[in-house]
Amino acid sequence: MSQSWPSVSRAEMVTPQVIVVGSCMTDLVSVTPRLPKAGETIHGSKFFIGFGGKGANQCIQAARLGVKTSMVCKVGKDSFGNDYIANFTKNHVSTDFVGQTAEAATGAASIIVNAEGQNAIVIVAGANLLLDSEDLKRASTAISRANVLVCQLEIRPEISLEALKMARSSGVKTIFNPAPAVAQLDPEFFTHSDIFCCNESEAEILTAAPVNSPQEAGTAGALLLEKGCKVVIITLGGEGCVILSQEDPTPKHISTNKVKAVDSTGAGDSFVGALAYYMALYPHLCMEDMVKRSNYIASVSVQTAGTQTSYPHRAELPQGMF
Ligand SMILES: Nc1ncnc2c1ncn2[C@@H]1O[C@H](COP(=O)(O)OP(=O)(O)OP(=O)(O)O)[C@@H](O)[C@H]1O
Ligand SMILES: *[C@@H]1O[C@H](CO)[C@@H](O)[C@H](O)[C@H]1NC(C)=O
Ligand SMILES: *[C@@H]1O[C@H](CO)[C@@H](O)[C@H](O)[C@H]1NC(C)=O
């Protein structure tokens, strides 16, 4: 890396914390020569289980960079749920607010990948959809003391919105990642987001405008900014991202060192997790400097296979970034 990172002072608070209210999914991945047709049984060459779900992914990335993290989510009272909780602990994520329910299975994604890298995926959200207001209330003290709260849309949208409102009412910074995107998003999601961060296709769905270039991302970003969030970030894969803010509404393209992607799954979540880390621990960095670093961290994640397994730890990154 030829890039140099200007030194910065860390936050002065005792234990800055990132709280993620969101999803956990167990990925059940089969690698096959081709995708099966209806009614057909075929043999695959490899099977593995991975930990996923956008909420958990973002939380794990933030934790690996070295901030205190806590996950607010729901898994099933089943072996996948037990394994997920054990893995959060191994990653130093607090599981104080991870609930287990007997009413539904741990969220699961059955994934078939063929030799060309094409895939067919079935997602059963399961226990994720049972995360409710009571669960948020149990976490309310922790939420009110956090520095940054992050949510997405893989749980019931009203629960994400309630979490954003709880955070905002305590002066906690909010990052909202509207994924998977819906065309008719409740306008309150915008007014309760400090950072509204989505990818190109989500920006298209939300604005009904095409997003195929940094310039088009700027145009779509302006439409999103108008809806009342403080900062809009649209990620652009190897092109980095575009940022706009109420303070500086002129779209700014923050390019990155484009790398050859081995597996880009979860790159957006790595980016969001990294951004949450910087907002919690380095609140005095400007947004541009935070997203440059987040771009870099996400670019590391696309260079190895897997989702959470590809997320870098602090020790593996240039120390000038910290
Ligand atoms: N080929 C690449 N080279 C460098 N950085 C990349 C590359 N692909 C992704 N990134 C980094 O990852 C960030 C997120 O990527 P992207 O916009 O593709 O998110 P996404 O579509 O949500 O990811 P996912 O693949 O999980 O759906 C980008 O803003 C960039 O910083
Ligand atoms: C769970 O977390 C650890 C610690 O980060 C990781 O190294 C490990 O591979 C994970 N376990 C499984 C079964 O994936
Ligand atoms: C954006 O993210 C969604 C998941 O929310 C994914 O399905 C889609 O492929 C991504 N789009 C791009 C352009 O990467």
mmCIF file of C-alpha atoms and ligand atoms in Angstrom:
data_model
loop_
_atom_site.group_PDB
_atom_site.id
_atom_site.type_symbol
_atom_site.label_atom_id
_atom_site.label_comp_id
_atom_site.label_asym_id
_atom_site.label_seq_id
_atom_site.Cartn_x
_atom_site.Cartn_y
_atom_site.Cartn_z
ATOM 1 C CA MET A 1 0.000 0.000 0.000
ATOM 2 C CA SER A 2 1.479 3.334 -1.035
ATOM 3 C CA GLN A 3 -1.329 5.296 0.624
ATOM 4 C CA SER A 4 -0.463 7.026 3.913
ATOM 5 C CA TRP A 5 -2.885 7.716 6.714
ATOM 6 C CA PRO A 6 -2.569 10.968 8.660
ATOM 7 C CA SER A 7 -2.457 10.293 12.398
ATOM 8 C CA VAL A 8 -5.575 11.091 14.373
ATOM 9 C CA SER A 9 -6.606 11.166 18.003
ATOM 10 C CA ARG A 10 -9.016 8.591 19.322
ATOM 11 C CA ALA A 11 -12.294 9.289 21.073
ATOM 12 C CA GLU A 12 -11.946 10.227 24.710
ATOM 13 C CA MET A 13 -14.879 8.265 26.059
ATOM 14 C CA VAL A 14 -14.101 5.344 28.309
ATOM 15 C CA THR A 15 -15.628 2.494 26.355
ATOM 16 C CA PRO A 16 -16.948 3.578 22.985
ATOM 17 C CA GLN A 17 -19.446 1.064 21.816
ATOM 18 C CA VAL A 18 -21.176 0.018 18.621
ATOM 19 C CA ILE A 19 -24.588 -1.638 18.892
ATOM 20 C CA VAL A 20 -26.069 -3.465 15.955
ATOM 21 C CA VAL A 21 -29.785 -4.263 15.898
ATOM 22 C CA GLY A 22 -30.258 -6.750 13.095
ATOM 23 C CA SER A 23 -30.105 -10.201 11.584
ATOM 24 C CA CYS A 24 -28.169 -13.449 11.995
ATOM 25 C CA MET A 25 -28.305 -16.115 9.301
ATOM 26 C CA THR A 26 -26.595 -19.456 8.965
ATOM 27 C CA ASP A 27 -25.359 -19.913 5.402
ATOM 28 C CA LEU A 28 -25.611 -23.519 4.190
ATOM 29 C CA VAL A 29 -23.531 -23.588 1.047
ATOM 30 C CA SER A 30 -23.358 -26.408 -1.508
ATOM 31 C CA VAL A 31 -20.942 -26.191 -4.424
ATOM 32 C CA THR A 32 -22.259 -28.042 -7.489
ATOM 33 C CA PRO A 33 -21.250 -28.363 -11.174
ATOM 34 C CA ARG A 34 -24.568 -26.710 -12.142
ATOM 35 C CA LEU A 35 -27.802 -25.561 -10.539
ATOM 36 C CA PRO A 36 -30.422 -28.361 -10.224
ATOM 37 C CA LYS A 37 -33.689 -28.211 -12.178
ATOM 38 C CA ALA A 38 -37.087 -28.633 -10.488
ATOM 39 C CA GLY A 39 -37.469 -32.161 -9.114
ATOM 40 C CA GLU A 40 -33.857 -33.042 -9.814
ATOM 41 C CA THR A 41 -31.247 -34.439 -7.417
ATOM 42 C CA ILE A 42 -27.630 -33.719 -8.230
ATOM 43 C CA HIS A 43 -24.356 -34.290 -6.400
ATOM 44 C CA GLY A 44 -22.207 -31.417 -5.246
ATOM 45 C CA SER A 45 -18.480 -31.355 -4.611
ATOM 46 C CA LYS A 46 -18.355 -29.398 -1.368
ATOM 47 C CA PHE A 47 -20.538 -28.274 1.544
ATOM 48 C CA PHE A 48 -19.806 -25.717 4.226
ATOM 49 C CA ILE A 49 -21.595 -23.706 6.869
ATOM 50 C CA GLY A 50 -20.893 -20.011 7.259
ATOM 51 C CA PHE A 51 -22.086 -17.265 9.544
ATOM 52 C CA GLY A 52 -23.956 -14.464 7.816
ATOM 53 C CA GLY A 53 -26.858 -12.043 8.064
ATOM 54 C CA LYS A 54 -26.202 -8.367 7.386
ATOM 55 C CA GLY A 55 -26.524 -7.295 11.011
ATOM 56 C CA ALA A 56 -24.117 -9.894 12.332
ATOM 57 C CA ASN A 57 -21.669 -9.298 9.473
ATOM 58 C CA GLN A 58 -21.488 -5.581 10.213
ATOM 59 C CA CYS A 59 -21.085 -6.235 13.931
ATOM 60 C CA ILE A 60 -18.271 -8.765 13.394
ATOM 61 C CA GLN A 61 -16.357 -6.367 11.136
ATOM 62 C CA ALA A 62 -16.593 -3.562 13.696
ATOM 63 C CA ALA A 63 -15.510 -5.946 16.497
ATOM 64 C CA ARG A 64 -12.479 -7.155 14.531
ATOM 65 C CA LEU A 65 -11.243 -3.587 14.235
ATOM 66 C CA GLY A 66 -11.239 -3.314 18.009
ATOM 67 C CA VAL A 67 -14.340 -1.532 19.269
ATOM 68 C CA LYS A 68 -16.631 -2.890 21.976
ATOM 69 C CA THR A 69 -19.693 -4.284 20.192
ATOM 70 C CA SER A 70 -23.042 -5.670 21.186
ATOM 71 C CA MET A 71 -25.553 -7.480 18.987
ATOM 72 C CA VAL A 72 -29.303 -7.171 19.491
ATOM 73 C CA CYS A 73 -30.899 -10.036 17.570
ATOM 74 C CA LYS A 74 -32.876 -13.252 17.821
ATOM 75 C CA VAL A 75 -31.848 -16.792 16.938
ATOM 76 C CA GLY A 76 -33.645 -20.111 17.345
ATOM 77 C CA LYS A 77 -33.326 -22.497 20.276
ATOM 78 C CA ASP A 78 -31.479 -24.889 17.988
ATOM 79 C CA SER A 79 -27.921 -25.931 17.224
ATOM 80 C CA PHE A 80 -27.433 -23.172 14.633
ATOM 81 C CA GLY A 81 -28.510 -20.613 17.218
ATOM 82 C CA ASN A 82 -26.160 -22.069 19.840
ATOM 83 C CA ASP A 83 -23.285 -22.061 17.347
ATOM 84 C CA TYR A 84 -23.993 -18.480 16.351
ATOM 85 C CA ILE A 85 -23.900 -17.320 19.947
ATOM 86 C CA ALA A 86 -20.626 -19.209 20.553
ATOM 87 C CA ASN A 87 -19.110 -17.580 17.504
ATOM 88 C CA PHE A 88 -20.147 -14.069 18.583
ATOM 89 C CA THR A 89 -18.353 -14.718 21.858
ATOM 90 C CA LYS A 90 -15.220 -15.908 20.044
ATOM 91 C CA ASN A 91 -15.299 -12.666 18.099
ATOM 92 C CA HIS A 92 -15.640 -10.624 21.309
ATOM 93 C CA VAL A 93 -19.174 -9.492 20.489
ATOM 94 C CA SER A 94 -21.390 -9.142 23.555
ATOM 95 C CA THR A 95 -24.365 -11.510 23.440
ATOM 96 C CA ASP A 96 -26.214 -9.944 26.376
ATOM 97 C CA PHE A 97 -29.042 -9.023 24.003
ATOM 98 C CA VAL A 98 -29.067 -12.082 21.763
ATOM 99 C CA GLY A 99 -32.397 -13.817 22.371
ATOM 100 C CA GLN A 100 -33.234 -17.441 21.637
ATOM 101 C CA THR A 101 -36.734 -18.510 20.708
ATOM 102 C CA ALA A 102 -38.373 -21.927 20.432
ATOM 103 C CA GLU A 103 -41.026 -20.421 18.109
ATOM 104 C CA ALA A 104 -38.855 -20.302 14.984
ATOM 105 C CA ALA A 105 -35.586 -21.641 13.589
ATOM 106 C CA THR A 106 -32.396 -19.594 13.372
ATOM 107 C CA GLY A 107 -32.426 -17.624 10.125
ATOM 108 C CA ALA A 108 -30.942 -19.695 7.318
ATOM 109 C CA ALA A 109 -29.792 -19.142 3.774
ATOM 110 C CA SER A 110 -29.569 -22.282 1.613
ATOM 111 C CA ILE A 111 -27.113 -21.411 -1.120
ATOM 112 C CA ILE A 112 -26.169 -23.398 -4.220
ATOM 113 C CA VAL A 113 -23.143 -22.140 -6.141
ATOM 114 C CA ASN A 114 -22.120 -23.592 -9.487
ATOM 115 C CA ALA A 115 -18.750 -23.720 -11.209
ATOM 116 C CA GLU A 116 -19.371 -20.373 -12.968
ATOM 117 C CA GLY A 117 -20.051 -18.689 -9.637
ATOM 118 C CA GLN A 118 -23.782 -18.372 -10.362
ATOM 119 C CA ASN A 119 -26.005 -19.081 -7.403
ATOM 120 C CA ALA A 120 -29.539 -19.918 -6.284
ATOM 121 C CA ILE A 121 -30.459 -18.852 -2.756
ATOM 122 C CA VAL A 122 -33.409 -19.461 -0.440
ATOM 123 C CA ILE A 123 -33.541 -17.296 2.674
ATOM 124 C CA VAL A 124 -35.774 -18.184 5.625
ATOM 125 C CA ALA A 125 -35.597 -15.255 8.045
ATOM 126 C CA GLY A 126 -37.095 -17.376 10.860
ATOM 127 C CA ALA A 127 -36.226 -16.091 14.332
ATOM 128 C CA ASN A 128 -35.046 -12.748 12.916
ATOM 129 C CA LEU A 129 -38.687 -11.787 12.357
ATOM 130 C CA LEU A 130 -39.481 -12.426 16.017
ATOM 131 C CA LEU A 131 -37.143 -9.717 17.319
ATOM 132 C CA ASP A 132 -39.626 -7.339 18.945
ATOM 133 C CA SER A 133 -40.126 -4.173 20.985
ATOM 134 C CA GLU A 134 -39.653 -6.080 24.232
ATOM 135 C CA ASP A 135 -36.190 -7.158 23.083
ATOM 136 C CA LEU A 136 -35.336 -3.544 22.288
ATOM 137 C CA LYS A 137 -36.585 -2.417 25.695
ATOM 138 C CA ARG A 138 -34.276 -4.907 27.393
ATOM 139 C CA ALA A 139 -31.374 -3.361 25.469
ATOM 140 C CA SER A 140 -32.498 0.244 25.949
ATOM 141 C CA THR A 141 -29.910 1.246 28.562
ATOM 142 C CA ALA A 142 -27.082 -0.148 26.433
ATOM 143 C CA ILE A 143 -28.504 1.542 23.342
ATOM 144 C CA SER A 144 -28.722 4.901 25.099
ATOM 145 C CA ARG A 145 -25.065 4.650 26.171
ATOM 146 C CA ALA A 146 -23.686 3.525 22.810
ATOM 147 C CA ASN A 147 -21.780 5.808 20.480
ATOM 148 C CA VAL A 148 -23.165 4.355 17.282
ATOM 149 C CA LEU A 149 -26.215 2.228 16.482
ATOM 150 C CA VAL A 150 -26.456 0.346 13.190
ATOM 151 C CA CYS A 151 -29.545 -1.250 11.580
ATOM 152 C CA GLN A 152 -30.609 -2.806 8.288
ATOM 153 C CA LEU A 153 -33.847 -4.284 6.905
ATOM 154 C CA GLU A 154 -33.451 -8.034 7.499
ATOM 155 C CA ILE A 155 -35.614 -7.816 10.625
ATOM 156 C CA ARG A 156 -39.139 -6.339 10.848
ATOM 157 C CA PRO A 157 -38.808 -2.762 9.537
ATOM 158 C CA GLU A 158 -40.787 -1.308 12.447
ATOM 159 C CA ILE A 159 -38.220 -2.753 14.863
ATOM 160 C CA SER A 160 -35.329 -1.181 12.943
ATOM 161 C CA LEU A 161 -37.156 2.138 12.973
ATOM 162 C CA GLU A 162 -37.870 1.904 16.678
ATOM 163 C CA ALA A 163 -34.198 1.190 17.357
ATOM 164 C CA LEU A 164 -33.153 4.224 15.292
ATOM 165 C CA LYS A 165 -35.605 6.383 17.260
ATOM 166 C CA MET A 166 -34.357 5.074 20.609
ATOM 167 C CA ALA A 167 -30.771 5.839 19.636
ATOM 168 C CA ARG A 168 -31.590 9.297 18.307
ATOM 169 C CA SER A 169 -33.494 10.256 21.452
ATOM 170 C CA SER A 170 -30.305 9.583 23.461
ATOM 171 C CA GLY A 171 -28.025 11.444 21.065
ATOM 172 C CA VAL A 172 -26.515 8.215 19.715
ATOM 173 C CA LYS A 173 -25.283 8.425 16.105
ATOM 174 C CA THR A 174 -27.222 6.199 13.713
ATOM 175 C CA ILE A 175 -26.154 4.339 10.578
ATOM 176 C CA PHE A 176 -28.970 2.887 8.517
ATOM 177 C CA ASN A 177 -28.279 0.421 5.725
ATOM 178 C CA PRO A 178 -31.586 -0.029 3.822
ATOM 179 C CA ALA A 179 -30.827 -3.583 2.720
ATOM 180 C CA PRO A 180 -32.578 -5.427 1.247
ATOM 181 C CA ALA A 181 -34.151 -2.335 -0.289
ATOM 182 C CA VAL A 182 -37.881 -1.676 -0.614
ATOM 183 C CA ALA A 183 -39.315 0.931 -2.970
ATOM 184 C CA GLN A 184 -41.731 2.392 -0.423
ATOM 185 C CA LEU A 185 -39.493 3.029 2.571
ATOM 186 C CA ASP A 186 -41.149 4.742 5.544
ATOM 187 C CA PRO A 187 -39.937 8.388 5.327
ATOM 188 C CA GLU A 188 -39.044 8.294 9.040
ATOM 189 C CA PHE A 189 -36.069 6.056 8.191
ATOM 190 C CA PHE A 190 -34.490 9.047 6.484
ATOM 191 C CA THR A 191 -35.168 11.572 9.231
ATOM 192 C CA HIS A 192 -33.744 9.208 11.877
ATOM 193 C CA SER A 193 -30.523 8.354 10.007
ATOM 194 C CA ASP A 194 -27.304 10.252 10.549
ATOM 195 C CA ILE A 195 -25.728 8.079 7.886
ATOM 196 C CA PHE A 196 -27.862 6.491 5.174
ATOM 197 C CA CYS A 197 -25.606 3.967 3.427
ATOM 198 C CA CYS A 198 -26.694 1.790 0.500
ATOM 199 C CA ASN A 199 -25.277 0.238 -2.681
ATOM 200 C CA GLU A 200 -26.068 1.068 -6.308
ATOM 201 C CA SER A 201 -29.044 -1.251 -6.766
ATOM 202 C CA GLU A 202 -30.588 -0.183 -3.467
ATOM 203 C CA ALA A 203 -30.212 3.476 -4.473
ATOM 204 C CA GLU A 204 -31.973 2.667 -7.758
ATOM 205 C CA ILE A 205 -34.872 0.964 -5.992
ATOM 206 C CA LEU A 206 -35.231 3.825 -3.499
ATOM 207 C CA THR A 207 -35.075 6.654 -6.041
ATOM 208 C CA ALA A 208 -36.280 4.979 -9.263
ATOM 209 C CA ALA A 209 -33.243 6.639 -10.906
ATOM 210 C CA PRO A 210 -30.504 4.679 -12.699
ATOM 211 C CA VAL A 211 -27.225 4.301 -10.778
ATOM 212 C CA ASN A 212 -24.445 3.021 -13.022
ATOM 213 C CA SER A 213 -21.716 5.595 -12.467
ATOM 214 C CA PRO A 214 -20.370 7.869 -9.728
ATOM 215 C CA GLN A 215 -22.155 10.761 -11.431
ATOM 216 C CA GLU A 216 -25.536 8.995 -11.413
ATOM 217 C CA ALA A 217 -24.894 7.971 -7.799
ATOM 218 C CA GLY A 218 -24.468 11.656 -6.994
ATOM 219 C CA THR A 219 -27.804 12.467 -8.618
ATOM 220 C CA ALA A 220 -29.593 9.635 -6.783
ATOM 221 C CA GLY A 221 -27.777 10.565 -3.569
ATOM 222 C CA ALA A 222 -29.142 14.110 -3.798
ATOM 223 C CA LEU A 223 -32.685 12.690 -3.971
ATOM 224 C CA LEU A 224 -32.023 10.594 -0.857
ATOM 225 C CA LEU A 225 -30.439 13.518 0.995
ATOM 226 C CA GLU A 226 -33.560 15.612 0.338
ATOM 227 C CA LYS A 227 -35.550 13.121 2.385
ATOM 228 C CA GLY A 228 -33.824 14.240 5.555
ATOM 229 C CA CYS A 229 -30.799 12.103 6.454
ATOM 230 C CA LYS A 230 -27.635 13.964 7.444
ATOM 231 C CA VAL A 231 -25.212 12.046 5.236
ATOM 232 C CA VAL A 232 -25.799 9.777 2.234
ATOM 233 C CA ILE A 233 -23.207 7.216 1.156
ATOM 234 C CA ILE A 234 -23.687 5.099 -1.968
ATOM 235 C CA THR A 235 -21.103 2.326 -2.313
ATOM 236 C CA LEU A 236 -19.905 1.556 -5.838
ATOM 237 C CA GLY A 237 -17.928 -1.683 -5.595
ATOM 238 C CA GLY A 238 -14.428 -1.220 -7.010
ATOM 239 C CA GLU A 239 -15.208 2.443 -7.676
ATOM 240 C CA GLY A 240 -15.379 3.207 -3.942
ATOM 241 C CA CYS A 241 -18.332 5.385 -2.995
ATOM 242 C CA VAL A 242 -20.060 8.724 -3.310
ATOM 243 C CA ILE A 243 -20.819 10.873 -0.266
ATOM 244 C CA LEU A 244 -23.095 13.867 0.204
ATOM 245 C CA SER A 245 -24.172 15.644 3.370
ATOM 246 C CA GLN A 246 -26.508 18.409 4.478
ATOM 247 C CA GLU A 247 -23.377 20.452 5.249
ATOM 248 C CA ASP A 248 -21.842 19.755 1.847
ATOM 249 C CA PRO A 249 -24.544 18.576 -0.574
ATOM 250 C CA THR A 250 -22.232 18.510 -3.597
ATOM 251 C CA PRO A 251 -21.638 14.811 -4.320
ATOM 252 C CA LYS A 252 -18.047 13.757 -3.736
ATOM 253 C CA HIS A 253 -16.655 10.601 -5.339
ATOM 254 C CA ILE A 254 -14.277 8.875 -2.923
ATOM 255 C CA SER A 255 -12.434 6.457 -5.169
ATOM 256 C CA THR A 256 -10.470 3.477 -3.937
ATOM 257 C CA ASN A 257 -7.668 1.233 -5.047
ATOM 258 C CA LYS A 258 -9.679 -1.198 -7.204
ATOM 259 C CA VAL A 259 -8.687 -4.827 -6.612
ATOM 260 C CA LYS A 260 -9.547 -8.080 -8.337
ATOM 261 C CA ALA A 261 -12.410 -9.531 -6.297
ATOM 262 C CA VAL A 262 -12.151 -13.200 -5.282
ATOM 263 C CA ASP A 263 -15.493 -13.106 -3.449
ATOM 264 C CA SER A 264 -17.289 -9.809 -2.982
ATOM 265 C CA THR A 265 -20.054 -11.266 -0.784
ATOM 266 C CA GLY A 266 -20.491 -9.094 2.273
ATOM 267 C CA ALA A 267 -18.274 -6.239 1.030
ATOM 268 C CA GLY A 268 -21.013 -3.738 1.767
ATOM 269 C CA ASP A 269 -21.337 -5.095 5.318
ATOM 270 C CA SER A 270 -17.581 -4.862 5.851
ATOM 271 C CA PHE A 271 -17.784 -1.217 4.736
ATOM 272 C CA VAL A 272 -20.684 -0.428 7.108
ATOM 273 C CA GLY A 273 -18.991 -2.207 10.039
ATOM 274 C CA ALA A 274 -15.763 -0.300 9.437
ATOM 275 C CA LEU A 275 -17.621 2.993 9.221
ATOM 276 C CA ALA A 276 -19.366 2.273 12.537
ATOM 277 C CA TYR A 277 -15.951 1.577 14.087
ATOM 278 C CA TYR A 278 -14.522 4.891 12.924
ATOM 279 C CA MET A 279 -17.582 6.874 13.964
ATOM 280 C CA ALA A 280 -17.434 5.358 17.450
ATOM 281 C CA LEU A 281 -13.705 5.546 18.035
ATOM 282 C CA TYR A 282 -12.581 8.459 15.868
ATOM 283 C CA PRO A 283 -15.506 10.893 15.929
ATOM 284 C CA HIS A 284 -13.219 13.792 15.035
ATOM 285 C CA LEU A 285 -12.197 12.357 11.679
ATOM 286 C CA CYS A 286 -14.088 13.957 8.792
ATOM 287 C CA MET A 287 -16.527 11.752 6.889
ATOM 288 C CA GLU A 288 -14.243 11.676 3.860
ATOM 289 C CA ASP A 289 -11.357 10.249 5.898
ATOM 290 C CA MET A 290 -13.660 7.682 7.523
ATOM 291 C CA VAL A 291 -14.973 6.403 4.202
ATOM 292 C CA LYS A 292 -11.491 6.254 2.663
ATOM 293 C CA ARG A 293 -10.511 3.905 5.462
ATOM 294 C CA SER A 294 -13.780 1.953 5.180
ATOM 295 C CA ASN A 295 -13.217 1.587 1.419
ATOM 296 C CA TYR A 296 -9.804 0.137 2.125
ATOM 297 C CA ILE A 297 -11.058 -2.331 4.746
ATOM 298 C CA ALA A 298 -13.880 -3.520 2.472
ATOM 299 C CA SER A 299 -11.385 -3.946 -0.381
ATOM 300 C CA VAL A 300 -9.382 -6.329 1.814
ATOM 301 C CA SER A 301 -12.567 -8.341 2.452
ATOM 302 C CA VAL A 302 -13.198 -8.978 -1.259
ATOM 303 C CA GLN A 303 -9.752 -10.513 -1.771
ATOM 304 C CA THR A 304 -10.471 -13.740 0.108
ATOM 305 C CA ALA A 305 -13.357 -16.216 -0.027
ATOM 306 C CA GLY A 306 -16.216 -16.259 2.454
ATOM 307 C CA THR A 307 -18.171 -13.530 4.190
ATOM 308 C CA GLN A 308 -17.161 -13.034 7.833
ATOM 309 C CA THR A 309 -14.087 -15.210 7.289
ATOM 310 C CA SER A 310 -12.796 -12.564 4.849
ATOM 311 C CA TYR A 311 -13.148 -9.638 7.253
ATOM 312 C CA PRO A 312 -9.758 -8.319 8.352
ATOM 313 C CA HIS A 313 -8.662 -7.940 11.963
ATOM 314 C CA ARG A 314 -6.973 -4.775 13.113
ATOM 315 C CA ALA A 315 -3.555 -6.497 13.319
ATOM 316 C CA GLU A 316 -3.712 -7.403 9.612
ATOM 317 C CA LEU A 317 -4.226 -3.798 8.482
ATOM 318 C CA PRO A 318 -1.727 -0.944 8.041
ATOM 319 C CA GLN A 319 -1.291 0.430 11.555
ATOM 320 C CA GLY A 320 -1.434 3.988 10.249
ATOM 321 C CA MET A 321 -5.162 3.475 9.810
ATOM 322 C CA PHE A 322 -5.619 3.485 13.585
HETATM 323 N N1 LIG B 1 -13.241 -4.784 -6.511
HETATM 324 C C1 LIG B 1 -13.137 -3.955 -5.477
HETATM 325 N N2 LIG B 1 -12.006 -3.250 -5.271
HETATM 326 C C2 LIG B 1 -11.879 -2.412 -4.235
HETATM 327 N N3 LIG B 1 -12.863 -2.209 -3.332
HETATM 328 C C3 LIG B 1 -14.014 -2.869 -3.459
HETATM 329 C C4 LIG B 1 -14.219 -3.794 -4.532
HETATM 330 N N4 LIG B 1 -15.469 -4.296 -4.409
HETATM 331 C C5 LIG B 1 -16.006 -3.729 -3.298
HETATM 332 N N5 LIG B 1 -15.140 -2.872 -2.726
HETATM 333 C C6 LIG B 1 -15.350 -2.077 -1.502
HETATM 334 O O1 LIG B 1 -16.490 -2.560 -0.860
HETATM 335 C C7 LIG B 1 -17.485 -1.524 -0.749
HETATM 336 C C8 LIG B 1 -18.847 -2.126 -0.884
HETATM 337 O O2 LIG B 1 -18.951 -2.783 -2.141
HETATM 338 P P1 LIG B 1 -20.329 -2.847 -2.927
HETATM 339 O O3 LIG B 1 -20.736 -1.470 -3.311
HETATM 340 O O4 LIG B 1 -20.169 -3.847 -3.995
HETATM 341 O O5 LIG B 1 -21.306 -3.330 -1.770
HETATM 342 P P2 LIG B 1 -22.464 -4.419 -1.822
HETATM 343 O O6 LIG B 1 -22.989 -4.462 -3.209
HETATM 344 O O7 LIG B 1 -23.398 -4.092 -0.740
HETATM 345 O O8 LIG B 1 -21.674 -5.721 -1.484
HETATM 346 P P3 LIG B 1 -22.198 -7.198 -1.625
HETATM 347 O O9 LIG B 1 -21.256 -7.797 -2.618
HETATM 348 O O10 LIG B 1 -22.061 -7.745 -0.279
HETATM 349 O O11 LIG B 1 -23.629 -7.134 -2.093
HETATM 350 C C9 LIG B 1 -17.130 -0.526 -1.833
HETATM 351 O O12 LIG B 1 -17.602 0.760 -1.493
HETATM 352 C C10 LIG B 1 -15.616 -0.607 -1.833
HETATM 353 O O13 LIG B 1 -15.111 0.177 -0.779
HETATM 354 C C1 LIG B 2 -15.994 -18.380 14.688
HETATM 355 O O1 LIG B 2 -15.175 -17.325 15.116
HETATM 356 C C2 LIG B 2 -13.792 -17.529 15.116
HETATM 357 C C3 LIG B 2 -13.097 -16.326 15.744
HETATM 358 O O2 LIG B 2 -13.106 -15.211 14.931
HETATM 359 C C4 LIG B 2 -13.348 -17.897 13.735
HETATM 360 O O3 LIG B 2 -11.948 -17.930 13.608
HETATM 361 C C5 LIG B 2 -13.973 -19.226 13.404
HETATM 362 O O4 LIG B 2 -13.620 -19.670 12.128
HETATM 363 C C6 LIG B 2 -15.488 -19.195 13.529
HETATM 364 N N1 LIG B 2 -16.021 -20.533 13.607
HETATM 365 C C7 LIG B 2 -16.614 -21.147 12.617
HETATM 366 C C8 LIG B 2 -17.104 -22.530 12.875
HETATM 367 O O5 LIG B 2 -16.779 -20.643 11.540
HETATM 368 C C1 LIG B 3 -26.653 -4.528 -3.280
HETATM 369 O O1 LIG B 3 -26.964 -5.276 -2.144
HETATM 370 C C2 LIG B 3 -27.970 -6.270 -2.343
HETATM 371 C C3 LIG B 3 -28.250 -6.892 -1.014
HETATM 372 O O2 LIG B 3 -28.980 -5.987 -0.256
HETATM 373 C C4 LIG B 3 -27.480 -7.275 -3.372
HETATM 374 O O3 LIG B 3 -28.480 -8.248 -3.612
HETATM 375 C C5 LIG B 3 -27.142 -6.558 -4.661
HETATM 376 O O4 LIG B 3 -26.584 -7.467 -5.573
HETATM 377 C C6 LIG B 3 -26.140 -5.434 -4.392
HETATM 378 N N1 LIG B 3 -25.953 -4.641 -5.595
HETATM 379 C C7 LIG B 3 -24.754 -4.429 -6.121
HETATM 380 C C8 LIG B 3 -24.730 -3.560 -7.325
HETATM 381 O O5 LIG B 3 -23.730 -4.897 -5.654
#
